[in-house]
PDB file of C-alpha atoms in Angstrom:
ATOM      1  CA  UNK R   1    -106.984-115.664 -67.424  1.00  0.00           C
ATOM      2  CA  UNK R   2    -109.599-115.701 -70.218  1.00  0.00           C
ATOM      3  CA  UNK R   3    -109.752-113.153 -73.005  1.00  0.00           C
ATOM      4  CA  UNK R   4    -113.515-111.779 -73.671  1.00  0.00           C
ATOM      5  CA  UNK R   5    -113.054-113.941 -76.984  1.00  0.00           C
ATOM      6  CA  UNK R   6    -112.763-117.331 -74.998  1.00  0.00           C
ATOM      7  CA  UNK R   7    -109.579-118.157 -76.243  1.00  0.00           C
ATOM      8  CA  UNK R   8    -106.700-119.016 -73.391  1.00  0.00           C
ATOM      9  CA  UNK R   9    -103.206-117.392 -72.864  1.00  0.00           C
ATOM     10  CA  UNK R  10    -101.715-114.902 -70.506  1.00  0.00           C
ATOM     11  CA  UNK R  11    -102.150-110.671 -70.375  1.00  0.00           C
ATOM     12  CA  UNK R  12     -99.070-109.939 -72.492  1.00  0.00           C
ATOM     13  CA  UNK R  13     -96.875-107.057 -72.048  1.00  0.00           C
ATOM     14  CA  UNK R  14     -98.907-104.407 -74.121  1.00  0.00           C
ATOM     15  CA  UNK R  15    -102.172-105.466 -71.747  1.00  0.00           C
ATOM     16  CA  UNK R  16    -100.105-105.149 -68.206  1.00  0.00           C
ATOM     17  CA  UNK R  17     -98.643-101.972 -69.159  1.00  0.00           C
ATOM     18  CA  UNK R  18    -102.169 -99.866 -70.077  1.00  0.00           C
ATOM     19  CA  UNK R  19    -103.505-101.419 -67.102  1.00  0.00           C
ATOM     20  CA  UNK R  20    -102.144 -98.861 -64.629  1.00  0.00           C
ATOM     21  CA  UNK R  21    -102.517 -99.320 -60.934  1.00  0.00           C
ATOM     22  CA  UNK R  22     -99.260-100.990 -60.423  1.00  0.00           C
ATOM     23  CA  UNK R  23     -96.210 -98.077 -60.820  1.00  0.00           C
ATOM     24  CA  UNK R  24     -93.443 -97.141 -59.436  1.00  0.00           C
ATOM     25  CA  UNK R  25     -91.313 -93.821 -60.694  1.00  0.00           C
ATOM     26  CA  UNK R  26     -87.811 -94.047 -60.519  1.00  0.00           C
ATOM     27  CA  UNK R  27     -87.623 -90.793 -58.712  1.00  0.00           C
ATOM     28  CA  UNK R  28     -84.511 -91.541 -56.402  1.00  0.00           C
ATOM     29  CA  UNK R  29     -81.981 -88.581 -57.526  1.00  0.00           C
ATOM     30  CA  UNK R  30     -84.313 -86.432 -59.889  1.00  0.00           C
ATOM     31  CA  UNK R  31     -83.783 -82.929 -58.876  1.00  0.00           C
ATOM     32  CA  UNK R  32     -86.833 -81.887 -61.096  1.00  0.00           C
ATOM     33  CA  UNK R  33     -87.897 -80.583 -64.608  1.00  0.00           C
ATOM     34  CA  UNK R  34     -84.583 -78.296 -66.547  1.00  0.00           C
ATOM     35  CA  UNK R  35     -86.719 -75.326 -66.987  1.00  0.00           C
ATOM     36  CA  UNK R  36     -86.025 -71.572 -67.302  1.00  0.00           C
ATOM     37  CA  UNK R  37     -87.333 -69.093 -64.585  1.00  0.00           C
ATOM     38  CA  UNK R  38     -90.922 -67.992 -64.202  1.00  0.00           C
ATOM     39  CA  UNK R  39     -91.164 -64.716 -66.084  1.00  0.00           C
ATOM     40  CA  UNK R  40     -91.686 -61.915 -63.109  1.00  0.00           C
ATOM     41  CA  UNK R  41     -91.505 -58.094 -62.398  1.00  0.00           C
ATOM     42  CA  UNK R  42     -88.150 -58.317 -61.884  1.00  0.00           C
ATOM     43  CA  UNK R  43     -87.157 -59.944 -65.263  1.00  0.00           C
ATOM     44  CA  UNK R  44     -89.530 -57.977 -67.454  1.00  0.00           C
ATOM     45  CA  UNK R  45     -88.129 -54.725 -66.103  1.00  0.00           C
ATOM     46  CA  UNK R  46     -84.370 -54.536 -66.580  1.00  0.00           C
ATOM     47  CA  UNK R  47     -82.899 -57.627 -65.952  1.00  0.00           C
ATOM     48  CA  UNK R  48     -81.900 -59.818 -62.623  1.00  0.00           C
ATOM     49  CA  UNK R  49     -78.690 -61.469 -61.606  1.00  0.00           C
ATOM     50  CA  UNK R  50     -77.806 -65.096 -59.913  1.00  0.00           C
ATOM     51  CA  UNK R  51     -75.248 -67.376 -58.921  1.00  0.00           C
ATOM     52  CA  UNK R  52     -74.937 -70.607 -60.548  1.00  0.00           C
ATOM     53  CA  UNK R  53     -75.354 -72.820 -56.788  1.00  0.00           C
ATOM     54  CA  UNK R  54     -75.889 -75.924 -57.460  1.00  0.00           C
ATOM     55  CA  UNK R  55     -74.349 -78.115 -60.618  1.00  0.00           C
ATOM     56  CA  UNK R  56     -75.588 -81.549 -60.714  1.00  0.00           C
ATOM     57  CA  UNK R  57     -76.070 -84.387 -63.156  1.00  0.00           C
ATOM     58  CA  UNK R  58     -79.582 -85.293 -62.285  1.00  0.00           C
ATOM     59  CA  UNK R  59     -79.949 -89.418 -62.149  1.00  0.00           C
ATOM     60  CA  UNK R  60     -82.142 -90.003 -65.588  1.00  0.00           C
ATOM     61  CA  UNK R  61     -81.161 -87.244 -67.899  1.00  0.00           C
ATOM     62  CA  UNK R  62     -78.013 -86.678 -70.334  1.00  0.00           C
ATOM     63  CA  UNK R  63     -77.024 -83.616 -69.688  1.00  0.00           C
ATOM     64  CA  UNK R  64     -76.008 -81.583 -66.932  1.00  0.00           C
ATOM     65  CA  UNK R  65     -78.519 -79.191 -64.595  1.00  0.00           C
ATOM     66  CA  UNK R  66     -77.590 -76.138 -62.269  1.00  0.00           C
ATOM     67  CA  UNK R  67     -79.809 -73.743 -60.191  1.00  0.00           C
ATOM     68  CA  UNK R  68     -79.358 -70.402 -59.986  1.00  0.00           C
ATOM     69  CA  UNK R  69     -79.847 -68.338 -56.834  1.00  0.00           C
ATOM     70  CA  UNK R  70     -80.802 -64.742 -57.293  1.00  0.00           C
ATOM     71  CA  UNK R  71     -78.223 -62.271 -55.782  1.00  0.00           C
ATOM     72  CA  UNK R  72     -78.985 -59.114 -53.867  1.00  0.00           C
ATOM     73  CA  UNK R  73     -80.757 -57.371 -54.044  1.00  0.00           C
ATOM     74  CA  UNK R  74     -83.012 -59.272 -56.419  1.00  0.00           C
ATOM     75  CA  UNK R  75     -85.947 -60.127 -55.548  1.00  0.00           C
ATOM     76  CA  UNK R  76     -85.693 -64.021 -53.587  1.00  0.00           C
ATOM     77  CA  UNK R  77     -86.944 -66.982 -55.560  1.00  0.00           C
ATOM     78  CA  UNK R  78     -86.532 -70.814 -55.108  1.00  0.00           C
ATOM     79  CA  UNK R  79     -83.622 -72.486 -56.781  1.00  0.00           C
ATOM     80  CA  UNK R  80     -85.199 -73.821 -60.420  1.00  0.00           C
ATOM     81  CA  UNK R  81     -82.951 -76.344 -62.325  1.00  0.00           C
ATOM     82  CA  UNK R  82     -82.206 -75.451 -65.821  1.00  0.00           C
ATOM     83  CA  UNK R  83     -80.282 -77.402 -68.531  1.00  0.00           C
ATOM     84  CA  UNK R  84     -76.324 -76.137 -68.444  1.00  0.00           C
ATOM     85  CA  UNK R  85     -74.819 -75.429 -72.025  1.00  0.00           C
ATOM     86  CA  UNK R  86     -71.220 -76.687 -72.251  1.00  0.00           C
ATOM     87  CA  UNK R  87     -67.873 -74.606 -71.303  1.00  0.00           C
ATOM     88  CA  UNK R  88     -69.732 -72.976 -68.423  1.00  0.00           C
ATOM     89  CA  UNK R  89     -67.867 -73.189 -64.785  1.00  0.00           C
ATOM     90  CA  UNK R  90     -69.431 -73.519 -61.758  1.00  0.00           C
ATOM     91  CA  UNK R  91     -70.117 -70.374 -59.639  1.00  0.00           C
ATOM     92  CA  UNK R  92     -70.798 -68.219 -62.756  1.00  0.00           C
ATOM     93  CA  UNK R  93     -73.040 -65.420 -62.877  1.00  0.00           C
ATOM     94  CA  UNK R  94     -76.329 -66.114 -65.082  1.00  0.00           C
ATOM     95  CA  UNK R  95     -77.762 -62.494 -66.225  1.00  0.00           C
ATOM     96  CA  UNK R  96     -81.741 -63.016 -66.952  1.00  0.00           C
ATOM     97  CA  UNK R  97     -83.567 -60.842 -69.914  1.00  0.00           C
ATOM     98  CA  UNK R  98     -82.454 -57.856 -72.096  1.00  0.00           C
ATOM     99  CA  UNK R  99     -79.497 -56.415 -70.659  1.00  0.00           C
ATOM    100  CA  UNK R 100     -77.707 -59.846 -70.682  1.00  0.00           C
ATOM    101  CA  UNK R 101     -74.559 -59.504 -72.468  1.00  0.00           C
ATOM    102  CA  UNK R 102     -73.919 -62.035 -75.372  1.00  0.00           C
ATOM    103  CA  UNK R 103     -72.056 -64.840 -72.992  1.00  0.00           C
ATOM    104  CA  UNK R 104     -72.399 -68.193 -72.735  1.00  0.00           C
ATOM    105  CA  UNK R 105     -74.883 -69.616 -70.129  1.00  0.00           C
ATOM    106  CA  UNK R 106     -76.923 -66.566 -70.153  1.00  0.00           C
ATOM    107  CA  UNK R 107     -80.652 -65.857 -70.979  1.00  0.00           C
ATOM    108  CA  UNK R 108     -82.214 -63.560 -73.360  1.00  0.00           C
ATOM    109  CA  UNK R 109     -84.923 -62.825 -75.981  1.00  0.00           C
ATOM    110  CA  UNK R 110     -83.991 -64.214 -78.905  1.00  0.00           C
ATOM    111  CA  UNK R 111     -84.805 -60.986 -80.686  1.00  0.00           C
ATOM    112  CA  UNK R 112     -82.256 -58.817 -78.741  1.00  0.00           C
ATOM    113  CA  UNK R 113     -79.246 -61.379 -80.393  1.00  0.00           C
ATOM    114  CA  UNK R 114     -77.155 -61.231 -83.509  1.00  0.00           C
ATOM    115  CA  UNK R 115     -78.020 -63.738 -86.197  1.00  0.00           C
ATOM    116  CA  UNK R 116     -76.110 -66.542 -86.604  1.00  0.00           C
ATOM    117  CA  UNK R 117     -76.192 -67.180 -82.568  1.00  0.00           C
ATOM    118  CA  UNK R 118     -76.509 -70.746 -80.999  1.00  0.00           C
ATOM    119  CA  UNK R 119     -78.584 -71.175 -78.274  1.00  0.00           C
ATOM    120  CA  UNK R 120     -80.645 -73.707 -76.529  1.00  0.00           C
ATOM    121  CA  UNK R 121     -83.446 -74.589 -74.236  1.00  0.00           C
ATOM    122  CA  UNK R 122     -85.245 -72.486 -76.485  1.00  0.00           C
ATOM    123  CA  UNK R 123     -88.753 -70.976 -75.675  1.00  0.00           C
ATOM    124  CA  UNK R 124     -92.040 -72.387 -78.705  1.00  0.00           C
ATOM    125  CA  UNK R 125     -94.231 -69.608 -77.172  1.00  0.00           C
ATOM    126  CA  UNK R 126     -92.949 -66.529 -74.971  1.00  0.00           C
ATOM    127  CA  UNK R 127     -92.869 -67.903 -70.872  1.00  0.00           C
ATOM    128  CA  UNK R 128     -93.598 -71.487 -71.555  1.00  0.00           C
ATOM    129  CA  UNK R 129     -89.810 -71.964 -69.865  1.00  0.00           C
ATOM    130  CA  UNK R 130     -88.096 -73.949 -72.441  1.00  0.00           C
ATOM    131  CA  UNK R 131     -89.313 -76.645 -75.059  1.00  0.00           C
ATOM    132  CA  UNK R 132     -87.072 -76.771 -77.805  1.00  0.00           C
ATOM    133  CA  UNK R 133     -83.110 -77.508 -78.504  1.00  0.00           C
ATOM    134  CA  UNK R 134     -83.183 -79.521 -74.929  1.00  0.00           C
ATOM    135  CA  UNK R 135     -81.360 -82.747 -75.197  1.00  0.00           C
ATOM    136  CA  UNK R 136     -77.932 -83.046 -74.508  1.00  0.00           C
ATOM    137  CA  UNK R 137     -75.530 -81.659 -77.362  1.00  0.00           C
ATOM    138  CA  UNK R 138     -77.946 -79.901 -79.074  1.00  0.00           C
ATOM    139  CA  UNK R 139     -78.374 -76.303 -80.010  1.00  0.00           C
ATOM    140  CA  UNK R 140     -80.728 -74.085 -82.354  1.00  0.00           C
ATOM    141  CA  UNK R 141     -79.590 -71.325 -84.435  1.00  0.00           C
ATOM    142  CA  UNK R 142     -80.938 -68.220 -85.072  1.00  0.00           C
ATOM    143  CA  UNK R 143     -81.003 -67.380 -89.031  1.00  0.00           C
ATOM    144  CA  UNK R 144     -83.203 -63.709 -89.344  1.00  0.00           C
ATOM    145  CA  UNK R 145     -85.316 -61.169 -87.364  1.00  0.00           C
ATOM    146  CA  UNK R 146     -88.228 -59.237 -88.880  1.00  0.00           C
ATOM    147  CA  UNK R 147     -89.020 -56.369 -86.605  1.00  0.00           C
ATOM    148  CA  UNK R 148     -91.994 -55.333 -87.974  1.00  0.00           C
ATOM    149  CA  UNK R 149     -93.814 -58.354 -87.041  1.00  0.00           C
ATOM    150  CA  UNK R 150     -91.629 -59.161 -83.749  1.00  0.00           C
ATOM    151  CA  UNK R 151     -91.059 -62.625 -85.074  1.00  0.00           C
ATOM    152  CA  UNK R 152     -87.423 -64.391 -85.028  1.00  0.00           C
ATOM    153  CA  UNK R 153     -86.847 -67.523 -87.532  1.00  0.00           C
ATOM    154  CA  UNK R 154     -84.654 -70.298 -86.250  1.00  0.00           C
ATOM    155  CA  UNK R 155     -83.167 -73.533 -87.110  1.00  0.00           C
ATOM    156  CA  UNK R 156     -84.103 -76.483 -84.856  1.00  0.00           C
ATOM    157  CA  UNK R 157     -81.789 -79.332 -84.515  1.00  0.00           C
ATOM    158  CA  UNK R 158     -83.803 -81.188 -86.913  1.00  0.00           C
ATOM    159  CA  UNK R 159     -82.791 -78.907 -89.490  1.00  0.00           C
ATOM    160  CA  UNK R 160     -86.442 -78.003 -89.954  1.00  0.00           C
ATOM    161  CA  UNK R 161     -86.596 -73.723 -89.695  1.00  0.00           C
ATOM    162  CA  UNK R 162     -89.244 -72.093 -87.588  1.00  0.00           C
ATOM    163  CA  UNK R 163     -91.052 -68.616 -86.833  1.00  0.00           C
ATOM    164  CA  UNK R 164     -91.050 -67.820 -83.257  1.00  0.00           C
ATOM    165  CA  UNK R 165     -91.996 -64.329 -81.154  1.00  0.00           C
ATOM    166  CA  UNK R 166     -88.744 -62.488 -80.844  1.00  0.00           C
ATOM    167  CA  UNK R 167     -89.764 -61.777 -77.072  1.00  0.00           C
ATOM    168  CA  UNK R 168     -89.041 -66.046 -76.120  1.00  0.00           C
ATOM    169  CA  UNK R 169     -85.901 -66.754 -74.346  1.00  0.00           C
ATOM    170  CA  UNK R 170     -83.442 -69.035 -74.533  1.00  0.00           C
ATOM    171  CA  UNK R 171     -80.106 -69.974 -73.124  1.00  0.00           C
ATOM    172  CA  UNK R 172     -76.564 -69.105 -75.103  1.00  0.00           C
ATOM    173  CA  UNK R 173     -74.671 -72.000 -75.681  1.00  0.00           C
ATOM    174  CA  UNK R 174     -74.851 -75.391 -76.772  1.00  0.00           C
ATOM    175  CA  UNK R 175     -76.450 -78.162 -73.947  1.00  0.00           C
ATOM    176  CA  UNK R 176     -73.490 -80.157 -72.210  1.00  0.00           C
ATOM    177  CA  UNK R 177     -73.001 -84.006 -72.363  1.00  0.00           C
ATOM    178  CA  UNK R 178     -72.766 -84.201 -76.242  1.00  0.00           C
ATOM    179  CA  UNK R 179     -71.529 -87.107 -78.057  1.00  0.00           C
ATOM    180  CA  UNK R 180     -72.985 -89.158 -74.932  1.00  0.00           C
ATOM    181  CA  UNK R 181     -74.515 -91.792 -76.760  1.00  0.00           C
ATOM    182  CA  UNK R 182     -71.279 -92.447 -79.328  1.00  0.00           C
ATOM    183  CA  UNK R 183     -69.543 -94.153 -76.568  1.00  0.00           C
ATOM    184  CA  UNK R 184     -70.965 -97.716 -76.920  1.00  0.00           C
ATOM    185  CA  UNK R 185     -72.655 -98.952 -73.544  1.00  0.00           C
ATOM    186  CA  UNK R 186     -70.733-102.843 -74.476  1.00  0.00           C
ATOM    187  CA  UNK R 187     -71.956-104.599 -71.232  1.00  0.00           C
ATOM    188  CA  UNK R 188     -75.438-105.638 -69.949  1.00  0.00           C
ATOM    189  CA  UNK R 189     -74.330-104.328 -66.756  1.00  0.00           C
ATOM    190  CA  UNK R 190     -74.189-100.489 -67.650  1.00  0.00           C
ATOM    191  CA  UNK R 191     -77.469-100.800 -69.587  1.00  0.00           C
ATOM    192  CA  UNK R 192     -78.787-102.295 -66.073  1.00  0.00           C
ATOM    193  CA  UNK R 193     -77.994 -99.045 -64.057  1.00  0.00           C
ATOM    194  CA  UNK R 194     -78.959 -96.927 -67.233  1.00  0.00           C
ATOM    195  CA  UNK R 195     -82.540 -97.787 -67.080  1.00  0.00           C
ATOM    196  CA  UNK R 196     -82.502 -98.476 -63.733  1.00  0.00           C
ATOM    197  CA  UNK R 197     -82.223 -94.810 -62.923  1.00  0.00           C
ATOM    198  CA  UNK R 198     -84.814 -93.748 -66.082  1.00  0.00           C
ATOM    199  CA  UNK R 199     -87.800 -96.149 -66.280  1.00  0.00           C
ATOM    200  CA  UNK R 200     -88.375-100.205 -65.648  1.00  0.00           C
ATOM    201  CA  UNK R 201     -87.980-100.938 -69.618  1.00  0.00           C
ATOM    202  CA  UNK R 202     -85.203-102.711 -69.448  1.00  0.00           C
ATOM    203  CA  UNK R 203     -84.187-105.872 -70.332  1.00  0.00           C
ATOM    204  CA  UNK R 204     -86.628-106.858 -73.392  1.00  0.00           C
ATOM    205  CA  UNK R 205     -87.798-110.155 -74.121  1.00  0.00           C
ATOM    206  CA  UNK R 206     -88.432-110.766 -77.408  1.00  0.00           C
ATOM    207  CA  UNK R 207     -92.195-112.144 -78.591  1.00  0.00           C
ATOM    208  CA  UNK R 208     -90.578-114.760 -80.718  1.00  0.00           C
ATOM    209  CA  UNK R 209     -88.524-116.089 -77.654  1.00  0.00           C
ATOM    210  CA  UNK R 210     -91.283-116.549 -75.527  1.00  0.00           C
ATOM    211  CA  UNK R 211     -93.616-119.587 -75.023  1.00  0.00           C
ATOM    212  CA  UNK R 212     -97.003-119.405 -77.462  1.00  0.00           C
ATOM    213  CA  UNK R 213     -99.069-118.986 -73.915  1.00  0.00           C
ATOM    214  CA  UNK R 214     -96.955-115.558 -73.946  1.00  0.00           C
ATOM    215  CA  UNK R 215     -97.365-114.003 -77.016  1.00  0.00           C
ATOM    216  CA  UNK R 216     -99.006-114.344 -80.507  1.00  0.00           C
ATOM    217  CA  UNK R 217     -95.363-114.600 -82.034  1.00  0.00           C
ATOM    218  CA  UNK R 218     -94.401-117.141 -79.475  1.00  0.00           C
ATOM    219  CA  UNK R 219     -93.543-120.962 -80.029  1.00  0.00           C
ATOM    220  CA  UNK R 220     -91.899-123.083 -82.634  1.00  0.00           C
ATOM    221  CA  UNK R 221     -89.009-125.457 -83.226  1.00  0.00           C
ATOM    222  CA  UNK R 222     -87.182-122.313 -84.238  1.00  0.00           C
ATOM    223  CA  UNK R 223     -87.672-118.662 -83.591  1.00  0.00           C
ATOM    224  CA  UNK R 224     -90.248-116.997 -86.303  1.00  0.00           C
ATOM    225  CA  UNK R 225     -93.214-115.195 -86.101  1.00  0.00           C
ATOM    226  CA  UNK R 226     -94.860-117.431 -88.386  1.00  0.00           C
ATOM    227  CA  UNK R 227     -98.338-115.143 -89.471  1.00  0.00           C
ATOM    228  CA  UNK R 228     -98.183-112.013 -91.034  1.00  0.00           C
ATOM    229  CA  UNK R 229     -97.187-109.061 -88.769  1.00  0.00           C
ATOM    230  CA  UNK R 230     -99.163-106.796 -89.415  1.00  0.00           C
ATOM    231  CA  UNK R 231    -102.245-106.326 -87.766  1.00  0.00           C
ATOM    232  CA  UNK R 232    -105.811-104.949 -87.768  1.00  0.00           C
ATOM    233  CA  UNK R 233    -106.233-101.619 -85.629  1.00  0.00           C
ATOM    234  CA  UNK R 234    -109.157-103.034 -83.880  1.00  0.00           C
ATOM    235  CA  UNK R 235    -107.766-106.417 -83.306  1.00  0.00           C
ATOM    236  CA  UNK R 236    -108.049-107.382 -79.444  1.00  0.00           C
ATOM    237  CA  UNK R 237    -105.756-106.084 -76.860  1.00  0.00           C
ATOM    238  CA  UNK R 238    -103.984-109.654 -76.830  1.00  0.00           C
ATOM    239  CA  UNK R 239    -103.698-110.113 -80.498  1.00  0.00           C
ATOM    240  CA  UNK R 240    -102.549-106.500 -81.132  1.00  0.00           C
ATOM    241  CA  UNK R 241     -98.572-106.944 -81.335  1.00  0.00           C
ATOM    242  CA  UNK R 242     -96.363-106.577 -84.682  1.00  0.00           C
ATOM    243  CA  UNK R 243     -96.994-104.149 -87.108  1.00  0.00           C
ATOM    244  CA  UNK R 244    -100.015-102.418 -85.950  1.00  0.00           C
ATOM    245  CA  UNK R 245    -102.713-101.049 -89.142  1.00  0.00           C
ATOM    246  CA  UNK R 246     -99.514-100.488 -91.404  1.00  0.00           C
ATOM    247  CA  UNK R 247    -100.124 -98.406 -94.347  1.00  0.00           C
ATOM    248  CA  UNK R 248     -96.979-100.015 -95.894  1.00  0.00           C
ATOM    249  CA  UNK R 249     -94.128-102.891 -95.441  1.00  0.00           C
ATOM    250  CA  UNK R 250     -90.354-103.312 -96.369  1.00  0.00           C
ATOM    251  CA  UNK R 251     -87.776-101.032 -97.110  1.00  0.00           C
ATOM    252  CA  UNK R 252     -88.337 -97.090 -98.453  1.00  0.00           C
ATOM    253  CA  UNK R 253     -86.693 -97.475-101.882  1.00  0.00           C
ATOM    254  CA  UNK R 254     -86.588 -94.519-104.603  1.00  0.00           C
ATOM    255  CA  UNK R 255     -85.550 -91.087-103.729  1.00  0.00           C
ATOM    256  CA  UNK R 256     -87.883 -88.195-101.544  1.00  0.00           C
ATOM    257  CA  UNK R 257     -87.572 -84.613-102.756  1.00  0.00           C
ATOM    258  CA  UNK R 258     -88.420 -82.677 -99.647  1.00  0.00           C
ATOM    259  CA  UNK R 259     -89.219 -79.172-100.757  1.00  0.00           C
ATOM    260  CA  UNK R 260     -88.843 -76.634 -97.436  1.00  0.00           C
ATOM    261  CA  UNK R 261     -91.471 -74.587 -96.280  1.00  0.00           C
ATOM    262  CA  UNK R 262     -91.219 -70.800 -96.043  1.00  0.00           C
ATOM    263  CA  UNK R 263     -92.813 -69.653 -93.319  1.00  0.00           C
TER     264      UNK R 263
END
């Protein structure tokens, strides 16, 4: 094909994937989005009780999911998938809301536990069902409550501390499957069914190791780039590969004192 600038060469991979149109989702397995329940009458007032059903490793994520299936005589719901912390058996009660004890796998308000608690799958705004402290082997901490103001501060797994309503939820525990990516993956073959069950991303040619028809970087007697790699932000969709409008090159040296922001 021909590029609105005349010059010859074929729709590189940048160009075929903003295209559209053509896409599959590896859904085969998925047993949908880890999220906590719906907040409802019966959660607001008191608290419900379920039975952890269903434990399942769902096909493209790290950790482990399980549904839990409300028990008489609460009030019937469908089965919702939510992230599993670790050390939890299967067939375990999950208690929902305030009058949750302190035990692992169950969900409260963040504002109704002790400081110092680690939890996860962690609520940013009160019934959004989960955003932070998901993947697997993480956890968020909760540091201080101010009851005046109905706002809890806790520490996200980036370290970075944040004010939240004391009314969000969040699972007790840690999220299973941590340490999963310290085992090395060592053979093509693993890294084959790894993607194959998350997204079509996998294997990776490099530009360099393509023909100069294929890529700007392509070509040569021996693998270089051989122009500059960075490149203009409104450079055409074929052109625009490398280091796109970098405000800087090479390696960070010096020191960065990061002063933390009270909130």
């Amino acid at each position: 094909p021909v590029s609105p600038q005349g010059a010859m060469g074929r729709v590189i991979r940048g160009q075929r994937k903003g295209a559209g149109s053509v896409f599959r989702a590896h859904v085969k397995h998925r047993k949908g989005p880890a999220k906590l329940r719906a907040v409802d009458f019966a959660e607001r007032h008191g608290y419900i009780k379920g039975i952890v059903k269903v434990r399942a490793a769902p096909r493209p994520r790290g950790s482990r999911a399980a549904a839990a299936a409300p028990a008489p005589p609460a009030v019937p719901a469908a089965l919702v998938p939510a992230l599993v912390p670790a050390l939890v058996p299967s067939a375990v009660a999950a208690l929902l809301l305030s009058a949750a004890q302190l035990n692992i796998g169950n969900v409260l308000p963040v504002g109704t536990m002790p400081e110092g608690t680690i939890v996860c799958c962690l609520e940013e705004k009160p019934g959004d069902r989960g955003k932070l402290a998901r993947a697997s082997g993480n956890y968020a901490t909760v540091i201080s409550h101010n009851p005046e103001t109905k706002k809890t501060r806790v520490k996200l797994p980036s370290g970075s501390k944040k004010v939240i309503s004391s009314a969000n939820r969040a699972v007790v525990g840690i999220v299973a499957g941590g340490g999963r990516i310290d085992k090395p993956i060592l053979k093509a073959g693993r890294a084959y069914h790894k993607y194959k069950a998350k997204r079509n991303c996998w294997p990776r040619v490099r530009g360099v190791a393509m023909n100069p028809v294929e890529h700007p970087f392509g070509g040569g007697n021996h693998q270089h780039i051989g122009k500059p790699s960075t490149i203009r932000r409104d450079a055409p969709a074929g052109r625009k590969v490398g280091l796109i409008a970098a405000r800087r090159t090479g390696r960070l040296r010096g020191t960065k004192t990061v002063q933390e922001k009270e909130n």
